[in-house]
Structure formats: C-alpha cells, structure tokens
CSV table of C-alpha atoms in Angstrom, one decimal:
chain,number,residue,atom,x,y,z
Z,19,UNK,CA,0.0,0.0,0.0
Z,20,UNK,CA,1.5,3.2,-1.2
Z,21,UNK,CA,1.3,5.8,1.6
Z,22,UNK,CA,-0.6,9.1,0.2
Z,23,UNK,CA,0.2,13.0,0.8
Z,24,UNK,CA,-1.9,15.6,-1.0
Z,25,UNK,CA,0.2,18.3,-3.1
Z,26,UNK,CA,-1.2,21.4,-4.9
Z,27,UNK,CA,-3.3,20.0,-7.8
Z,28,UNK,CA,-3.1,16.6,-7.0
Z,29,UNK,CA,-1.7,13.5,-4.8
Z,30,UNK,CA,1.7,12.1,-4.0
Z,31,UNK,CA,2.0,8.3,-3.4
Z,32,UNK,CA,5.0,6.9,-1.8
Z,33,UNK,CA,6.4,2.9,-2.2
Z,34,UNK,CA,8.8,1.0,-2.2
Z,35,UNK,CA,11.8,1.9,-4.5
Z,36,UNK,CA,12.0,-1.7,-5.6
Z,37,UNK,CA,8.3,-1.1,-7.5
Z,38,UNK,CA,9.7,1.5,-9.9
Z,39,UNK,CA,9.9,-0.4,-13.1
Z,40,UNK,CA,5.7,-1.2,-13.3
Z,41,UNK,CA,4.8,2.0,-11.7
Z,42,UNK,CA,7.2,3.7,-14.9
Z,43,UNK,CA,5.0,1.6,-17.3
Z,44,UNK,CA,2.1,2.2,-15.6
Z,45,UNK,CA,2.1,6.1,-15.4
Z,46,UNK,CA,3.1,5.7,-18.9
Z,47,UNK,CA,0.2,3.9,-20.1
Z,48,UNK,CA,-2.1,6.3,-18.5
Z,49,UNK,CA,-0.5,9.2,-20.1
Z,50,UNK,CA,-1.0,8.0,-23.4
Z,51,UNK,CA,-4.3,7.6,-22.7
Z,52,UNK,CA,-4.9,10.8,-20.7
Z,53,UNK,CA,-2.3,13.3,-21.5
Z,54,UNK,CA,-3.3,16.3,-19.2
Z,55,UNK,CA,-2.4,14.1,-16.7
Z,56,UNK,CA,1.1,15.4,-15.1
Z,57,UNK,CA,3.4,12.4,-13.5
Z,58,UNK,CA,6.6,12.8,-11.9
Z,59,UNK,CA,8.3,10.2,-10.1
Z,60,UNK,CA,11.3,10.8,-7.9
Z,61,UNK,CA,13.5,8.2,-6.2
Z,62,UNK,CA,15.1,9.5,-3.0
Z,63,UNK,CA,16.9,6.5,-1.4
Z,64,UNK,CA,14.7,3.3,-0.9
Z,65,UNK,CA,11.4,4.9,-2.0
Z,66,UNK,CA,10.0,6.0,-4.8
Z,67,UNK,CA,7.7,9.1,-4.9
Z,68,UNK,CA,5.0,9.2,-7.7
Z,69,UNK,CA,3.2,12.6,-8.1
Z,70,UNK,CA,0.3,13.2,-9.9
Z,71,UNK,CA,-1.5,15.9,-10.8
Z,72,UNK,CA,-4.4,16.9,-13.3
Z,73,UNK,CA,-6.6,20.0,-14.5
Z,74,UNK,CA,-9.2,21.2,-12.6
Z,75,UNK,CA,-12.1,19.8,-15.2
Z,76,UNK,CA,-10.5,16.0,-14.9
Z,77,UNK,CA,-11.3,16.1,-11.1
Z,78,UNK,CA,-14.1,13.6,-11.7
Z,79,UNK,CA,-11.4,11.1,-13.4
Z,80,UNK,CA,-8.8,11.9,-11.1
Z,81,UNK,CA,-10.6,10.7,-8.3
Z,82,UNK,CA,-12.0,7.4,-10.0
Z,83,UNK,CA,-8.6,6.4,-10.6
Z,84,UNK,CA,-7.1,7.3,-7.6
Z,85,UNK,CA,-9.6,7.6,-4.9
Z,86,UNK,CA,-9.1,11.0,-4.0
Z,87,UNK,CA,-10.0,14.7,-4.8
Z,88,UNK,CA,-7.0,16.4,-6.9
Z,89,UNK,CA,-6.3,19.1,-4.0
C-alpha cells in the first residue's frame, strides 16, 4: 500500500523503490491515454515518490482512478 500525501493540484503516493519499473509503465500507459495528466516520479533513497497531478475539469477522473480529490 502506497502511503498518500496531497500536493497542490493533486496527490503524492510513496512505495517501495523496488516497484519502480511497473509503476514507470504504468504512469506511462495512463498518459498515453490521458495526457493532461502530469506524472513525476522521484526516487530519494529506498522509495520512490510518484506525483500526480491533473486539471481542474479532470477532477471527476482523477478521483476514479485514484480515490481522492485532486487538492
């Protein structure tokens, strides 16, 4: 379970460093199919930090897919 931290516009999750590969493929997946999404992903030691973020008007979808409000 990643642990979760609201940033401006959207959500950071935190895991394991070890799960980088699939989350890489993962975010990119989604951002060929969703493109105003905005991922960043930052290792810092044995995590990885995975921020997303997305436009006011893809609220809805934002919190379908990650079971949140984008703040």
């Amino acid at each position: 379970m990643a642990e979760r931290t609201p940033v401006p516009g959207g959500l950071r999750l935190t895991l394991p460093a070890d799960r980088t590969a699939i989350v890489a493929v993962l975010a990119a997946a989604e951002q060929q199919c969703c493109p105003f999404f905005d991922f960043r992903l930052h290792l810092d030691g044995r995590v990885l930090h995975l921020e997303v973020r997305a436009p006011a008007d893809a609220a809805d979808l934002f919190a379908e897919l990650f079971g949140g409000p984008a703040t």
